[in-house]
N, C-alpha and C. Protein backbone atom coordinates (compact mmCIF):
# COMPACT_ATOMS: atom_id res chain seq x y z
N MET A 1 31.68 -10.22 -3.33
CA MET A 1 32.12 -9.40 -2.23
C MET A 1 31.19 -9.63 -1.04
N SER A 2 31.75 -9.87 0.10
CA SER A 2 30.96 -10.06 1.31
C SER A 2 30.61 -8.73 1.94
N SER A 3 29.50 -8.73 2.63
CA SER A 3 29.06 -7.57 3.39
C SER A 3 29.11 -7.94 4.86
N LEU A 4 29.32 -6.94 5.71
CA LEU A 4 29.51 -7.24 7.12
C LEU A 4 29.06 -6.07 7.98
N VAL A 5 28.40 -6.39 9.09
CA VAL A 5 28.09 -5.42 10.13
C VAL A 5 28.73 -5.95 11.40
N THR A 6 29.56 -5.12 12.02
CA THR A 6 30.25 -5.56 13.23
C THR A 6 29.64 -4.95 14.48
N PHE A 7 29.70 -5.72 15.56
CA PHE A 7 29.21 -5.33 16.88
C PHE A 7 30.35 -5.60 17.85
N ASP A 8 31.27 -4.66 17.94
CA ASP A 8 32.49 -4.86 18.71
C ASP A 8 32.26 -5.05 20.20
N ALA A 9 31.31 -4.35 20.77
CA ALA A 9 31.08 -4.44 22.22
C ALA A 9 30.68 -5.84 22.66
N ILE A 10 30.04 -6.60 21.77
CA ILE A 10 29.63 -7.97 22.10
C ILE A 10 30.43 -9.00 21.31
N ASP A 11 31.40 -8.52 20.54
CA ASP A 11 32.29 -9.36 19.75
C ASP A 11 31.51 -10.31 18.83
N LYS A 12 30.56 -9.72 18.08
CA LYS A 12 29.75 -10.50 17.14
C LYS A 12 29.66 -9.72 15.83
N GLU A 13 29.17 -10.40 14.81
CA GLU A 13 28.99 -9.76 13.52
C GLU A 13 27.79 -10.35 12.80
N TRP A 14 27.26 -9.58 11.86
CA TRP A 14 26.17 -10.04 10.99
C TRP A 14 26.74 -10.11 9.58
N LEU A 15 26.71 -11.31 9.02
CA LEU A 15 27.19 -11.55 7.67
C LEU A 15 25.98 -11.95 6.83
N PRO A 16 25.36 -10.99 6.14
CA PRO A 16 24.19 -11.33 5.32
C PRO A 16 24.57 -12.28 4.19
N ILE A 17 23.57 -12.93 3.63
CA ILE A 17 23.84 -13.92 2.59
C ILE A 17 24.31 -13.29 1.28
N SER A 18 24.08 -11.98 1.13
CA SER A 18 24.48 -11.32 -0.10
C SER A 18 24.62 -9.82 0.12
N ARG A 19 25.30 -9.19 -0.82
CA ARG A 19 25.37 -7.72 -0.79
C ARG A 19 23.98 -7.12 -0.95
N GLY A 20 23.16 -7.75 -1.78
CA GLY A 20 21.79 -7.28 -1.99
C GLY A 20 20.99 -7.28 -0.70
N GLN A 21 21.16 -8.30 0.11
CA GLN A 21 20.44 -8.36 1.38
C GLN A 21 20.92 -7.25 2.32
N PHE A 22 22.23 -7.04 2.38
CA PHE A 22 22.80 -5.95 3.18
C PHE A 22 22.20 -4.62 2.74
N GLU A 23 22.20 -4.37 1.42
CA GLU A 23 21.70 -3.10 0.90
C GLU A 23 20.20 -2.95 1.09
N ALA A 24 19.44 -4.01 0.89
CA ALA A 24 17.99 -3.92 1.02
C ALA A 24 17.57 -3.66 2.46
N ILE A 25 18.21 -4.32 3.39
CA ILE A 25 17.83 -4.15 4.80
C ILE A 25 18.31 -2.80 5.33
N LEU A 26 19.58 -2.49 5.15
CA LEU A 26 20.07 -1.21 5.66
C LEU A 26 19.64 -0.03 4.78
N GLY A 27 19.54 -0.25 3.47
CA GLY A 27 19.12 0.82 2.57
C GLY A 27 17.67 1.22 2.75
N GLY A 28 16.80 0.24 2.94
CA GLY A 28 15.40 0.56 3.20
C GLY A 28 15.22 1.31 4.51
N ALA A 29 15.95 0.89 5.52
CA ALA A 29 15.91 1.60 6.81
C ALA A 29 16.42 3.03 6.63
N TYR A 30 17.53 3.17 5.89
CA TYR A 30 18.13 4.48 5.64
C TYR A 30 17.14 5.42 4.94
N GLU A 31 16.54 4.95 3.88
CA GLU A 31 15.69 5.82 3.05
C GLU A 31 14.32 6.10 3.67
N LEU A 32 13.71 5.10 4.25
CA LEU A 32 12.30 5.23 4.64
C LEU A 32 12.04 5.41 6.13
N TYR A 33 12.96 5.05 6.98
CA TYR A 33 12.67 5.02 8.41
C TYR A 33 13.65 5.80 9.28
N LEU A 34 14.89 5.91 8.89
CA LEU A 34 15.91 6.56 9.70
C LEU A 34 15.72 8.08 9.68
N ASP A 35 15.67 8.68 10.86
CA ASP A 35 15.64 10.14 10.96
C ASP A 35 17.10 10.60 10.89
N HIS A 36 17.49 11.11 9.75
CA HIS A 36 18.88 11.48 9.52
C HIS A 36 19.35 12.58 10.47
N SER A 37 18.44 13.41 10.95
CA SER A 37 18.83 14.46 11.89
C SER A 37 19.16 13.89 13.26
N LYS A 38 18.65 12.72 13.57
CA LYS A 38 18.94 12.07 14.85
C LYS A 38 20.13 11.11 14.75
N ALA A 39 20.52 10.77 13.54
CA ALA A 39 21.64 9.84 13.34
C ALA A 39 22.49 10.30 12.14
N PRO A 40 23.05 11.51 12.22
CA PRO A 40 23.77 12.03 11.05
C PRO A 40 25.03 11.25 10.69
N ARG A 41 25.76 10.76 11.66
CA ARG A 41 26.98 9.99 11.35
C ARG A 41 26.63 8.65 10.73
N ILE A 42 25.60 8.01 11.25
CA ILE A 42 25.17 6.73 10.66
C ILE A 42 24.67 6.96 9.24
N ALA A 43 23.87 8.01 9.03
CA ALA A 43 23.37 8.30 7.69
C ALA A 43 24.53 8.55 6.72
N GLU A 44 25.52 9.31 7.16
CA GLU A 44 26.68 9.60 6.31
C GLU A 44 27.48 8.34 6.00
N ASP A 45 27.60 7.47 6.98
CA ASP A 45 28.35 6.23 6.81
C ASP A 45 27.60 5.25 5.90
N LEU A 46 26.30 5.13 6.07
CA LEU A 46 25.53 4.17 5.29
C LEU A 46 25.28 4.60 3.84
N ALA A 47 25.13 5.89 3.60
CA ALA A 47 24.72 6.37 2.27
C ALA A 47 25.54 5.76 1.12
N PRO A 48 26.86 5.85 1.13
CA PRO A 48 27.59 5.28 -0.01
C PRO A 48 27.52 3.76 -0.08
N GLN A 49 27.29 3.12 1.05
CA GLN A 49 27.24 1.66 1.09
C GLN A 49 25.95 1.10 0.50
N VAL A 50 24.90 1.88 0.54
CA VAL A 50 23.59 1.41 0.06
C VAL A 50 23.12 2.17 -1.18
N LEU A 51 24.02 2.93 -1.78
CA LEU A 51 23.65 3.77 -2.92
C LEU A 51 23.10 2.96 -4.10
N GLY A 52 23.63 1.77 -4.34
CA GLY A 52 23.10 0.95 -5.43
C GLY A 52 21.63 0.62 -5.22
N PHE A 53 21.28 0.25 -4.01
CA PHE A 53 19.89 -0.04 -3.66
C PHE A 53 19.04 1.22 -3.77
N LEU A 54 19.55 2.33 -3.28
CA LEU A 54 18.80 3.59 -3.33
C LEU A 54 18.58 4.02 -4.78
N HIS A 55 19.58 3.87 -5.61
CA HIS A 55 19.44 4.22 -7.03
C HIS A 55 18.41 3.33 -7.71
N ASP A 56 18.43 2.04 -7.41
CA ASP A 56 17.45 1.12 -8.01
C ASP A 56 16.03 1.47 -7.60
N GLY A 57 15.84 1.82 -6.32
CA GLY A 57 14.49 2.11 -5.83
C GLY A 57 14.00 3.51 -6.14
N TRP A 58 14.90 4.46 -6.18
CA TRP A 58 14.54 5.87 -6.36
C TRP A 58 15.55 6.53 -7.30
N PRO A 59 15.57 6.12 -8.59
CA PRO A 59 16.60 6.61 -9.51
C PRO A 59 16.58 8.12 -9.74
N ALA A 60 15.43 8.74 -9.62
CA ALA A 60 15.36 10.20 -9.81
C ALA A 60 16.01 10.94 -8.64
N LYS A 61 16.09 10.30 -7.52
CA LYS A 61 16.63 10.94 -6.31
C LYS A 61 18.11 10.63 -6.10
N TYR A 62 18.54 9.44 -6.50
CA TYR A 62 19.91 9.00 -6.25
C TYR A 62 20.63 8.66 -7.54
N GLY A 63 21.85 9.17 -7.67
CA GLY A 63 22.66 8.90 -8.84
C GLY A 63 23.18 7.48 -8.86
N PHE A 64 23.77 7.14 -9.99
CA PHE A 64 24.32 5.80 -10.15
C PHE A 64 25.56 5.67 -9.26
N PRO A 65 25.68 4.60 -8.51
CA PRO A 65 26.83 4.44 -7.61
C PRO A 65 28.13 4.23 -8.37
N ASP A 66 29.22 4.67 -7.75
CA ASP A 66 30.52 4.50 -8.39
C ASP A 66 31.17 3.17 -8.02
N GLY A 67 30.55 2.45 -7.10
CA GLY A 67 31.05 1.12 -6.73
C GLY A 67 32.27 1.12 -5.84
N LYS A 68 32.59 2.26 -5.24
CA LYS A 68 33.79 2.35 -4.42
C LYS A 68 33.55 2.09 -2.94
N ALA A 69 32.32 2.06 -2.50
CA ALA A 69 32.04 1.88 -1.08
C ALA A 69 32.15 0.41 -0.68
N LEU A 70 32.64 0.18 0.51
CA LEU A 70 32.70 -1.17 1.06
C LEU A 70 31.44 -1.44 1.86
N ASP A 71 30.96 -2.65 1.81
CA ASP A 71 29.80 -3.04 2.61
C ASP A 71 30.29 -3.49 3.97
N PHE A 72 30.73 -2.54 4.74
CA PHE A 72 31.29 -2.83 6.06
C PHE A 72 30.82 -1.72 6.99
N PHE A 73 29.89 -2.05 7.87
CA PHE A 73 29.30 -1.06 8.76
C PHE A 73 29.64 -1.43 10.19
N GLU A 74 30.32 -0.52 10.87
CA GLU A 74 30.73 -0.74 12.25
C GLU A 74 29.72 -0.08 13.19
N PHE A 75 28.72 -0.85 13.58
CA PHE A 75 27.64 -0.37 14.44
C PHE A 75 28.20 0.27 15.71
N SER A 76 29.18 -0.37 16.31
CA SER A 76 29.74 0.07 17.59
C SER A 76 30.44 1.42 17.52
N ASP A 77 30.86 1.83 16.35
CA ASP A 77 31.62 3.07 16.22
C ASP A 77 30.77 4.33 16.30
N HIS A 78 29.47 4.17 16.39
CA HIS A 78 28.58 5.33 16.37
C HIS A 78 28.05 5.64 17.77
N PRO A 79 27.71 6.91 18.01
CA PRO A 79 27.17 7.28 19.32
C PRO A 79 25.92 6.47 19.66
N ARG A 80 25.75 6.19 20.93
CA ARG A 80 24.62 5.38 21.40
C ARG A 80 23.27 5.92 20.90
N GLU A 81 23.09 7.23 20.95
CA GLU A 81 21.81 7.82 20.52
C GLU A 81 21.53 7.51 19.05
N GLU A 82 22.58 7.52 18.25
CA GLU A 82 22.41 7.20 16.83
C GLU A 82 22.13 5.71 16.63
N ARG A 83 22.78 4.87 17.41
CA ARG A 83 22.52 3.43 17.31
C ARG A 83 21.08 3.13 17.72
N LEU A 84 20.59 3.82 18.73
CA LEU A 84 19.19 3.65 19.15
C LEU A 84 18.24 4.06 18.02
N GLU A 85 18.56 5.14 17.34
CA GLU A 85 17.72 5.59 16.23
C GLU A 85 17.74 4.58 15.08
N LEU A 86 18.91 4.01 14.78
CA LEU A 86 18.96 2.99 13.73
C LEU A 86 18.16 1.76 14.14
N LEU A 87 18.25 1.35 15.38
CA LEU A 87 17.45 0.22 15.86
C LEU A 87 15.97 0.53 15.72
N ARG A 88 15.54 1.73 16.10
CA ARG A 88 14.14 2.11 15.98
C ARG A 88 13.71 2.03 14.52
N ALA A 89 14.55 2.55 13.62
CA ALA A 89 14.23 2.51 12.19
C ALA A 89 14.13 1.08 11.68
N MET A 90 15.06 0.24 12.10
CA MET A 90 15.05 -1.16 11.66
C MET A 90 13.80 -1.89 12.16
N GLU A 91 13.42 -1.63 13.41
CA GLU A 91 12.22 -2.28 13.96
C GLU A 91 10.97 -1.82 13.23
N ALA A 92 10.88 -0.53 12.90
CA ALA A 92 9.72 -0.02 12.15
C ALA A 92 9.68 -0.62 10.75
N TYR A 93 10.82 -0.70 10.10
CA TYR A 93 10.92 -1.28 8.77
C TYR A 93 10.50 -2.75 8.81
N TYR A 94 11.01 -3.49 9.77
CA TYR A 94 10.67 -4.91 9.88
C TYR A 94 9.18 -5.10 10.17
N ALA A 95 8.62 -4.26 11.01
CA ALA A 95 7.18 -4.36 11.31
C ALA A 95 6.35 -4.14 10.05
N ASP A 96 6.71 -3.14 9.25
CA ASP A 96 5.99 -2.91 8.00
C ASP A 96 6.21 -4.06 7.02
N PHE A 97 7.40 -4.62 7.01
CA PHE A 97 7.70 -5.77 6.17
C PHE A 97 6.80 -6.94 6.55
N GLN A 98 6.66 -7.21 7.84
CA GLN A 98 5.83 -8.31 8.32
C GLN A 98 4.35 -8.10 7.98
N ARG A 99 3.91 -6.85 7.97
CA ARG A 99 2.51 -6.52 7.67
C ARG A 99 2.26 -6.29 6.18
N ASN A 100 3.29 -6.50 5.34
CA ASN A 100 3.18 -6.24 3.90
C ASN A 100 2.76 -4.80 3.61
N GLN A 101 3.33 -3.87 4.36
CA GLN A 101 3.02 -2.45 4.17
C GLN A 101 4.27 -1.68 3.75
N LEU A 102 5.05 -2.26 2.88
CA LEU A 102 6.27 -1.62 2.42
C LEU A 102 5.98 -0.58 1.34
N ASP A 103 6.92 0.32 1.19
CA ASP A 103 6.89 1.29 0.11
C ASP A 103 6.70 0.51 -1.20
N PRO A 104 5.91 1.04 -2.14
CA PRO A 104 5.67 0.32 -3.40
C PRO A 104 6.93 -0.08 -4.14
N GLY A 105 8.00 0.67 -3.98
CA GLY A 105 9.25 0.32 -4.65
C GLY A 105 9.92 -0.92 -4.08
N LEU A 106 9.43 -1.39 -2.95
CA LEU A 106 10.05 -2.54 -2.29
C LEU A 106 9.16 -3.78 -2.32
N THR A 107 8.16 -3.81 -3.14
CA THR A 107 7.24 -4.94 -3.16
C THR A 107 7.92 -6.25 -3.54
N TRP A 108 9.02 -6.20 -4.25
CA TRP A 108 9.75 -7.42 -4.63
C TRP A 108 10.20 -8.20 -3.40
N MET A 109 10.35 -7.52 -2.27
CA MET A 109 10.81 -8.21 -1.07
C MET A 109 9.78 -9.20 -0.54
N ARG A 110 8.50 -8.97 -0.83
CA ARG A 110 7.45 -9.88 -0.35
C ARG A 110 7.67 -11.29 -0.88
N GLU A 111 8.16 -11.37 -2.10
CA GLU A 111 8.41 -12.68 -2.72
C GLU A 111 9.55 -13.42 -2.04
N ARG A 112 10.36 -12.72 -1.30
CA ARG A 112 11.54 -13.31 -0.65
C ARG A 112 11.44 -13.25 0.87
N LYS A 113 10.24 -13.26 1.37
CA LYS A 113 10.02 -13.11 2.81
C LYS A 113 10.77 -14.16 3.62
N GLU A 114 10.83 -15.39 3.13
CA GLU A 114 11.49 -16.45 3.88
C GLU A 114 13.00 -16.23 3.98
N ILE A 115 13.56 -15.44 3.07
CA ILE A 115 14.99 -15.12 3.12
C ILE A 115 15.25 -13.88 3.98
N PHE A 116 14.37 -12.89 3.87
CA PHE A 116 14.59 -11.64 4.57
C PHE A 116 14.19 -11.69 6.05
N THR A 117 13.20 -12.49 6.40
CA THR A 117 12.74 -12.54 7.79
C THR A 117 13.87 -12.91 8.76
N PRO A 118 14.59 -14.01 8.55
CA PRO A 118 15.66 -14.32 9.50
C PRO A 118 16.79 -13.29 9.50
N ALA A 119 17.05 -12.66 8.36
CA ALA A 119 18.10 -11.64 8.30
C ALA A 119 17.72 -10.42 9.13
N PHE A 120 16.48 -9.94 8.97
CA PHE A 120 15.99 -8.84 9.80
C PHE A 120 16.10 -9.21 11.29
N GLU A 121 15.60 -10.38 11.61
CA GLU A 121 15.57 -10.80 13.02
C GLU A 121 16.97 -10.90 13.61
N GLU A 122 17.92 -11.41 12.83
CA GLU A 122 19.29 -11.56 13.34
C GLU A 122 19.95 -10.21 13.58
N VAL A 123 19.89 -9.31 12.61
CA VAL A 123 20.58 -8.03 12.78
C VAL A 123 19.90 -7.18 13.86
N ILE A 124 18.59 -7.22 13.96
CA ILE A 124 17.90 -6.48 15.02
C ILE A 124 18.26 -7.05 16.39
N ALA A 125 18.32 -8.37 16.52
CA ALA A 125 18.70 -8.99 17.79
C ALA A 125 20.12 -8.60 18.19
N LEU A 126 21.03 -8.54 17.23
CA LEU A 126 22.40 -8.13 17.53
C LEU A 126 22.45 -6.67 17.96
N MET A 127 21.68 -5.81 17.32
CA MET A 127 21.62 -4.40 17.73
C MET A 127 21.12 -4.29 19.16
N ARG A 128 20.04 -5.00 19.45
CA ARG A 128 19.48 -4.96 20.81
C ARG A 128 20.48 -5.47 21.84
N GLU A 129 21.14 -6.59 21.53
CA GLU A 129 22.10 -7.17 22.45
C GLU A 129 23.24 -6.20 22.73
N GLU A 130 23.76 -5.58 21.69
CA GLU A 130 24.86 -4.65 21.90
C GLU A 130 24.40 -3.43 22.71
N LEU A 131 23.25 -2.90 22.38
CA LEU A 131 22.76 -1.73 23.12
C LEU A 131 22.47 -2.07 24.58
N ALA A 132 22.01 -3.27 24.84
CA ALA A 132 21.75 -3.69 26.22
C ALA A 132 23.05 -3.84 27.02
N GLY A 133 24.12 -4.17 26.32
CA GLY A 133 25.39 -4.40 26.99
C GLY A 133 26.30 -3.18 27.06
N THR A 134 25.84 -2.04 26.54
CA THR A 134 26.64 -0.83 26.57
C THR A 134 25.83 0.33 27.11
N SER A 135 26.55 1.34 27.52
CA SER A 135 25.83 2.54 28.03
C SER A 135 26.02 3.71 27.09
């Protein structure tokens, strides 16, 4: 199953190499960096899509996923303030990833830095481009 993040305002999309990459990048941002009170619609939209990742990393906190969520996130459909908050969370997550300061549950990502670095950079660049082109 393919995963997809769409950026309608700039007519572009991010197609990660795997569902795992989609879940690790957006799920880590969701759990560790996103202020859910500042982006409640994004948090509600992402939660079922990244539940498998959340369950793997924090099984006591998150139940086993039912597998019904689609890995399809429409960035453009959310209010600008929430998109800005997700971008902030993604940038903070990526900065910690680059400094090897990830949550202990995510240490496996260090071994795959060459795969995750371009994915982080691509999706963050698309977020920035869309936010720059919209009000």
